[in-house]
PDB file of C-alpha atoms in Angstrom:
ATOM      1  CA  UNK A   1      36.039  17.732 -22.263  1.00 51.00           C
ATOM      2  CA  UNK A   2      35.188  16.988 -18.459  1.00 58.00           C
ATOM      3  CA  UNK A   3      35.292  20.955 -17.671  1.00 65.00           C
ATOM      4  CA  UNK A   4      32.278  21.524 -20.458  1.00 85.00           C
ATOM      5  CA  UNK A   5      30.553  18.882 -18.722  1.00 86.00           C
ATOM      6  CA  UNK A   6      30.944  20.093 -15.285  1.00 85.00           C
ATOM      7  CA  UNK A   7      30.202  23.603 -16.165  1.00 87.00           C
ATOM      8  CA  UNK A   8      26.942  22.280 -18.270  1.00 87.00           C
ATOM      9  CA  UNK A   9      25.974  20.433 -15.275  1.00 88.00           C
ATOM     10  CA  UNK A  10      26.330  23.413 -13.071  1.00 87.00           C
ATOM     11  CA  UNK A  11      24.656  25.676 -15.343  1.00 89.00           C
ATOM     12  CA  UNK A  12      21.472  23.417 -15.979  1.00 90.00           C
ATOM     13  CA  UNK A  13      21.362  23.268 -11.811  1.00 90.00           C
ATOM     14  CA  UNK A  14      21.600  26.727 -11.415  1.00 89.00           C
ATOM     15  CA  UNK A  15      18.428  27.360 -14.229  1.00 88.00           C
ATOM     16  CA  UNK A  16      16.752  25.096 -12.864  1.00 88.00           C
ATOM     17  CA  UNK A  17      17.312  26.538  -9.265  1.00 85.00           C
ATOM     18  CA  UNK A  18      16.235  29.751 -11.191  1.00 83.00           C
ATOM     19  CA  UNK A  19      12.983  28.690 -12.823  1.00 81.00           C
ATOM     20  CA  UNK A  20      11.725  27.323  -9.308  1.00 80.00           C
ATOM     21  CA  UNK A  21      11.752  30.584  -7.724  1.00 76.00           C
ATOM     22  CA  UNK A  22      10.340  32.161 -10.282  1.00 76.00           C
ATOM     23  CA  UNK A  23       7.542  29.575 -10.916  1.00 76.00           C
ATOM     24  CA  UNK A  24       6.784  29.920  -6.569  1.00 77.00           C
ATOM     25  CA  UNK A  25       6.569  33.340  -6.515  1.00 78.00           C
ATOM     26  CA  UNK A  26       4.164  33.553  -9.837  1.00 77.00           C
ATOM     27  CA  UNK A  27       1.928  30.761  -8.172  1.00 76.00           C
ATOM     28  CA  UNK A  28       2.246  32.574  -4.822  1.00 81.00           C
ATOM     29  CA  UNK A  29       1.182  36.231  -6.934  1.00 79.00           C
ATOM     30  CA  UNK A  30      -2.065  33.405  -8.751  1.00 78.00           C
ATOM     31  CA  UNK A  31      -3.364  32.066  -5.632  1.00 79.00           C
ATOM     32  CA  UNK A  32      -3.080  35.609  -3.875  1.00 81.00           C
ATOM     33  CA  UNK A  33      -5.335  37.028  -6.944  1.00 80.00           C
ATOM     34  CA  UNK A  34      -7.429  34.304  -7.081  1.00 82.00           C
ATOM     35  CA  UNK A  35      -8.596  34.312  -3.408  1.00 85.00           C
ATOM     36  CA  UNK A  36      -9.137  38.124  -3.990  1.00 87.00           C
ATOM     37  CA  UNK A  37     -11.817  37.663  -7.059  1.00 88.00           C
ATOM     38  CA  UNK A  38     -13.447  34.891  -5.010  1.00 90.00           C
ATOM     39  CA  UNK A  39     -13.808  36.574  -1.983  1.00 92.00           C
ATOM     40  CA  UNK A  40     -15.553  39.225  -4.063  1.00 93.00           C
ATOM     41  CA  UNK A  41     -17.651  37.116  -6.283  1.00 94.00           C
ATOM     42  CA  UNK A  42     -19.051  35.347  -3.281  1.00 94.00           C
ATOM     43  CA  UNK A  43     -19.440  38.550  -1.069  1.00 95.00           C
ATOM     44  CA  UNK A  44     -21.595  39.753  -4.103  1.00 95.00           C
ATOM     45  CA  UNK A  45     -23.057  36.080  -3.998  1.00 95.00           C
ATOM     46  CA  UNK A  46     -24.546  36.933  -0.713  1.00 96.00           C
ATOM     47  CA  UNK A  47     -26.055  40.277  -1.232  1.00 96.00           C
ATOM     48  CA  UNK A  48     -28.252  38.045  -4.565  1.00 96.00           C
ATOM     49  CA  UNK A  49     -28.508  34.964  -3.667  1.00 95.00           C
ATOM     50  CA  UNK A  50     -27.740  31.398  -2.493  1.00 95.00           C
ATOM     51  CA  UNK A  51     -25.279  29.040  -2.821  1.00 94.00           C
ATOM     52  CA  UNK A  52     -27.728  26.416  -3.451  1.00 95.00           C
ATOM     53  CA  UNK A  53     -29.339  28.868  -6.286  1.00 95.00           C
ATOM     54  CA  UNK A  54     -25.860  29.937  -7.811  1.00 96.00           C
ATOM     55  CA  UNK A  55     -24.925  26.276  -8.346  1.00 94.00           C
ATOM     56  CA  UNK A  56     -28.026  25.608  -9.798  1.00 95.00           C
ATOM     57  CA  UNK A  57     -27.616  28.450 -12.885  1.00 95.00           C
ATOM     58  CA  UNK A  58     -23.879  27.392 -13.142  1.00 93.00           C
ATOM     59  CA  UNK A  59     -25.015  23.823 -13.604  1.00 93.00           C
ATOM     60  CA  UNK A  60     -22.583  22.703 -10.860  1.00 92.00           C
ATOM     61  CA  UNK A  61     -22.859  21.207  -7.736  1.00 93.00           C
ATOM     62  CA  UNK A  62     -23.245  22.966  -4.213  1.00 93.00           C
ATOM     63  CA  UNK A  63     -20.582  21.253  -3.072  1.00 93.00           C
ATOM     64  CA  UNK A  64     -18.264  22.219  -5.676  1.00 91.00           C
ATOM     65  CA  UNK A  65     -18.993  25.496  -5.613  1.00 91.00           C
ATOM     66  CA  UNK A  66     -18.616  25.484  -1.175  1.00 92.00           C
ATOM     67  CA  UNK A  67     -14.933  24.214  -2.169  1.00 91.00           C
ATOM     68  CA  UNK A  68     -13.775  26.713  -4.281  1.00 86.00           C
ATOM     69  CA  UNK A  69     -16.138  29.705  -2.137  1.00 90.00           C
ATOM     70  CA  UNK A  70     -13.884  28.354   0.881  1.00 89.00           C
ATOM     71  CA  UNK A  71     -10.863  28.634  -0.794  1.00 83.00           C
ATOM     72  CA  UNK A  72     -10.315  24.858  -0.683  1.00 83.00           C
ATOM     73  CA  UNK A  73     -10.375  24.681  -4.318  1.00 84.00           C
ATOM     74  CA  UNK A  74      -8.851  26.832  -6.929  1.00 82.00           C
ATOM     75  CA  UNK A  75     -11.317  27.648  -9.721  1.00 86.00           C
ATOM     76  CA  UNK A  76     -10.248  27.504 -13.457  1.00 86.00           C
ATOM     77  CA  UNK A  77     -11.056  31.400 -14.968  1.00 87.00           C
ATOM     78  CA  UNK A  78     -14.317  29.203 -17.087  1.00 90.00           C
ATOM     79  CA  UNK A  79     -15.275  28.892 -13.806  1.00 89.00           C
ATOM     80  CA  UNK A  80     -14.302  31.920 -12.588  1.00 90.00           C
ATOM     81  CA  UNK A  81     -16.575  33.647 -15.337  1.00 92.00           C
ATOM     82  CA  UNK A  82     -19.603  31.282 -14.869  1.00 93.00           C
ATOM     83  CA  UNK A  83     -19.858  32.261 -11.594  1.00 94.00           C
ATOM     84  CA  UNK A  84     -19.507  36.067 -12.232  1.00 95.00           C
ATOM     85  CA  UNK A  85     -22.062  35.723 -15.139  1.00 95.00           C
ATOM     86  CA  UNK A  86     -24.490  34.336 -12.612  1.00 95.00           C
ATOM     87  CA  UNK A  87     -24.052  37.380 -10.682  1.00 96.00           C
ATOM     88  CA  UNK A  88     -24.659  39.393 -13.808  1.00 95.00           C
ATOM     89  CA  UNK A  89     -21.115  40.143 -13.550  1.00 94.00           C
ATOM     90  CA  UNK A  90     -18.027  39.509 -15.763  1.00 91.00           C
ATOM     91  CA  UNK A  91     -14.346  39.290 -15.153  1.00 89.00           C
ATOM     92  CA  UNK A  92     -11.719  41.305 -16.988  1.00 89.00           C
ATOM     93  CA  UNK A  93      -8.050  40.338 -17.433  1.00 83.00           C
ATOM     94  CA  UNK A  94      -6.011  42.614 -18.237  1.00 82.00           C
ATOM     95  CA  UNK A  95      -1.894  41.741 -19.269  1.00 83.00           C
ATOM     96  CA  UNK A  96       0.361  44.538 -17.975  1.00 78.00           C
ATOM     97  CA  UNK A  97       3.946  44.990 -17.764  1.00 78.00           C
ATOM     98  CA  UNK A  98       4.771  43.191 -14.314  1.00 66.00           C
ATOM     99  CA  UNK A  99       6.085  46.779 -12.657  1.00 67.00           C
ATOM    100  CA  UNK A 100       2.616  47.560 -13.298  1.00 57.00           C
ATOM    101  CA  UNK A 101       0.942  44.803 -11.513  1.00 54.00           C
ATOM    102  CA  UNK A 102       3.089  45.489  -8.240  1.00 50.00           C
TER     103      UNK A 102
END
């Protein structure tokens, strides 16, 4: 009975172990594509318009919007889109085989 234990042990460890790398290296992939579309969005931002007028369509505040625009922040994809619509943009997501995202 003590060897099932031990090997359950070690096997819950070893997932666990598992699931962290994976879960870093799909946040590292996130923030990567995140800071990608931002840096876009607010490049277009600059060619339209103001930070100060952007935050007023959105209906957030400038200072909000400078933290996520910096990178400080991570918008959530609501956001994401708000801010894209206000460029008379939009944002398409698209769900791929992960070979195919590489």
């Amino acid at each position: 009975m003590q060897y099932n234990i031990e090997s359950y042990i070690a096997e819950k460890e070893a997932r666990e172990r598992r699931v962290l790398v994976y879960t870093e290296k799909i946040q590292e992939r996130m923030l990567y594509h995140s800071s990608e579309i931002i840096k876009k969005l607010v490049e277009e931002r600059h060619r339209q318009m103001t930070q100060q007028e952007i935050a007023d369509i959105m209906g957030v505040l400038p200072s909000n919007l400078a933290r996520f625009e910096s990178g400080s922040r991570i918008p959530t994809l609501v956001v994401l889109e708000k801010y894209a619509n206000a460029l008379g943009k939009h944002i398409d997501i698209k769900i791929c085989d992960f070979k195919e995202q590489e």
